[in-house]
XYZ file of C-alpha atoms in Angstrom:
212
model
C 94.333 66.897 88.428
C 91.381 69.161 89.248
C 89.812 71.111 86.384
C 90.194 74.423 88.215
C 92.817 75.643 90.696
C 91.729 75.164 94.305
C 92.102 78.288 96.435
C 91.588 77.971 100.180
C 90.124 81.082 101.842
C 90.969 80.783 105.535
C 87.797 80.670 107.628
C 88.630 81.900 111.115
C 85.238 83.486 111.759
C 86.081 87.179 111.404
C 84.321 89.529 108.990
C 82.760 88.876 105.613
C 85.149 86.170 104.467
C 82.670 84.962 101.877
C 83.095 88.126 99.805
C 86.711 87.152 99.052
C 85.585 83.627 98.193
C 82.935 84.909 95.792
C 85.401 87.293 94.108
C 87.710 84.366 93.367
C 84.849 82.216 92.122
C 83.861 84.965 89.689
C 87.281 84.774 88.006
C 87.210 80.977 87.715
C 88.751 79.612 90.915
C 87.426 76.680 92.851
C 87.449 78.807 96.015
C 86.671 77.110 99.301
C 86.047 78.892 102.605
C 87.632 76.446 105.024
C 89.225 75.792 108.405
C 90.284 72.270 107.370
C 94.082 72.000 107.661
C 94.187 69.061 105.257
C 92.275 70.935 102.572
C 94.485 73.991 103.063
C 97.542 71.787 102.623
C 96.081 70.423 99.374
C 95.091 73.841 97.996
C 96.952 75.377 95.070
C 96.750 78.856 96.616
C 95.667 80.389 99.912
C 93.944 83.687 100.797
C 93.859 85.360 104.220
C 91.188 88.094 104.353
C 90.630 90.240 107.415
C 88.604 93.160 108.740
C 88.389 94.884 112.097
C 90.963 94.736 114.895
C 94.426 93.235 114.406
C 94.517 91.673 117.867
C 91.093 90.082 117.545
C 91.961 88.643 114.146
C 95.269 87.178 115.343
C 93.666 85.662 118.454
C 90.914 84.108 116.373
C 93.330 82.765 113.757
C 95.231 81.038 116.541
C 92.086 79.867 118.346
C 90.841 78.147 115.185
C 94.185 76.417 114.665
C 94.892 78.166 111.366
C 98.156 79.927 112.186
C 100.331 76.915 111.393
C 98.460 75.932 108.186
C 98.827 79.547 107.000
C 102.556 79.566 107.750
C 103.008 76.152 106.141
C 101.295 77.354 102.965
C 103.612 80.358 102.780
C 106.717 78.297 103.516
C 105.750 75.844 100.764
C 106.041 78.624 98.193
C 102.443 78.357 97.040
C 100.793 81.652 96.045
C 99.367 83.372 99.125
C 97.356 86.610 99.314
C 96.608 88.682 102.429
C 93.801 91.247 102.194
C 93.317 94.350 104.409
C 93.844 93.206 108.030
C 94.950 89.924 106.446
C 97.841 91.940 105.004
C 98.649 93.437 108.402
C 98.637 89.990 110.031
C 101.595 88.965 107.850
C 103.835 91.455 109.669
C 105.599 91.132 113.003
C 103.413 93.382 115.136
C 100.818 96.145 115.141
C 100.454 99.290 117.214
C 96.751 98.448 117.347
C 97.459 95.457 119.610
C 100.745 95.804 121.510
C 102.043 92.489 122.761
C 100.150 90.370 120.242
C 102.581 89.080 117.592
C 101.655 88.828 113.944
C 102.653 85.974 111.674
C 106.083 87.535 111.130
C 106.263 86.545 107.472
C 107.223 90.077 106.456
C 109.454 92.327 108.575
C 107.992 95.472 110.029
C 105.278 96.912 112.243
C 101.770 98.011 111.341
C 101.382 101.631 112.476
C 98.513 104.051 113.015
C 98.091 106.489 110.142
C 99.835 109.757 111.082
C 98.111 112.592 112.908
C 96.496 115.060 110.559
C 95.081 112.313 108.346
C 91.413 111.376 108.507
C 91.162 107.963 110.176
C 90.040 105.634 108.836
C 90.905 106.132 105.209
C 87.554 105.055 103.791
C 87.596 105.904 100.112
C 88.777 105.066 96.626
C 92.439 105.898 96.140
C 94.952 105.482 93.338
C 97.894 103.107 93.327
C 101.385 104.481 92.797
C 103.378 101.490 91.536
C 106.882 101.288 93.007
C 107.962 97.962 91.472
C 106.783 97.568 87.869
C 106.511 93.985 86.720
C 104.799 92.576 89.806
C 102.568 89.753 88.479
C 99.754 90.658 90.874
C 99.408 94.049 89.157
C 99.867 92.836 85.556
C 97.705 94.827 83.147
C 96.805 97.460 85.760
C 97.695 100.998 84.854
C 99.736 103.048 87.296
C 97.087 105.094 89.069
C 94.457 102.340 89.142
C 91.685 103.059 91.639
C 91.186 100.690 94.597
C 88.891 100.820 97.627
C 90.500 101.302 101.058
C 89.059 101.047 104.576
C 91.776 101.204 107.267
C 93.355 103.232 110.054
C 96.668 101.328 110.182
C 99.232 100.418 107.525
C 102.525 98.485 107.418
C 105.855 100.189 107.945
C 108.271 97.819 106.212
C 111.374 97.511 104.054
C 111.214 99.504 100.828
C 112.162 96.419 98.803
C 108.909 94.692 99.779
C 106.662 97.594 98.776
C 105.109 97.050 95.346
C 102.686 99.997 95.423
C 101.663 102.878 97.661
C 98.766 105.304 97.753
C 98.898 109.016 98.531
C 97.039 109.983 101.739
C 98.600 112.577 101.371
C 101.919 110.982 102.318
C 102.737 107.559 100.826
C 100.913 104.650 102.502
C 101.906 101.039 101.824
C 99.209 99.519 99.601
C 100.740 96.337 98.112
C 103.640 94.199 99.312
C 105.368 91.102 97.957
C 107.797 88.608 99.451
C 108.401 85.670 97.128
C 104.996 84.259 96.186
C 103.286 85.971 99.116
C 101.382 89.112 98.176
C 99.284 91.440 100.294
C 96.947 94.367 99.656
C 95.788 96.995 102.139
C 92.751 97.687 99.948
C 89.866 95.320 99.206
C 90.148 93.847 95.681
C 86.657 92.358 96.020
C 85.242 95.900 96.452
C 87.406 97.555 93.803
C 85.422 97.017 90.616
C 87.148 96.032 87.385
C 90.637 96.810 88.725
C 90.077 94.537 91.702
C 88.699 91.834 89.432
C 91.846 91.995 87.285
C 94.000 91.683 90.399
C 92.021 88.569 91.421
C 92.522 87.168 87.916
C 96.258 87.815 88.213
C 96.405 85.988 91.530
C 94.529 83.052 90.035
C 96.901 83.034 87.041
C 99.840 82.833 89.464
C 98.113 79.958 91.266
C 97.469 78.120 87.988
C 101.055 78.605 86.774
C 102.480 77.402 90.075
C 100.133 74.408 90.005
C 101.333 73.393 86.559
C 104.994 73.656 87.593
C 104.636 71.248 90.528
C-alpha cells in the first residue's frame, strides 16, 4: 500500500488546475494532475476543478476522454470533490450552455444568479450550514469565510444542499451525494478554512482507502 493516499486531479486543460493539486499536496496527499484513465482508476480519491464557462469545460472534459473515468470514480463510491465549475459540471445542465449536458450525477440545473445581484459574486462570503455533521465541513464553524468567484449556481434538491451563502438570498455553496462532494467556492483560495476543508477531504479519502 502507498504511504500516502493518491488523489487524482483531473487534467482536462481548463484553468489553473495545478492550484487544486498544490492545495492537496500541502495537506499531505500524493496529488497527481492527470488525464491517465488507468491512474484515475487506481486513485483513492478524485478531484474535478473548473473555472470559466460550463459549456467549454464539459466539451473539453469529453474531448480529453475524462468523462467516463470521472463517472466511474463516482460510481465506485470513492471520495470525489468538484470545485467551482467542477461543482456545476456534476449537475444535469446549465443555463450558461443550453443543450450541453452535464455529468448528471446530481439532479438539478445550474442557473444564472438572479437579477439585482452583482454578477459575478467575486468576494469572501460566509457559509450557512444546512446539514450539520457533513464530514467535509468537520471542525469548520458555521459562518466560516470562503472565497467565491461565480455568476451561476446549482438549483437542486434541498436534501443535497450541505451549506449555502447569503447573496443576499441563499445560494448553494456545498452539496453532497454519497461520497461525492462539491463546493461553489475555491477551497484553495480560502485560507485556513479552505485548508481545513482539504484536510477533511483527504481524511475521507484515507478512511475509505483503509476500508477497501
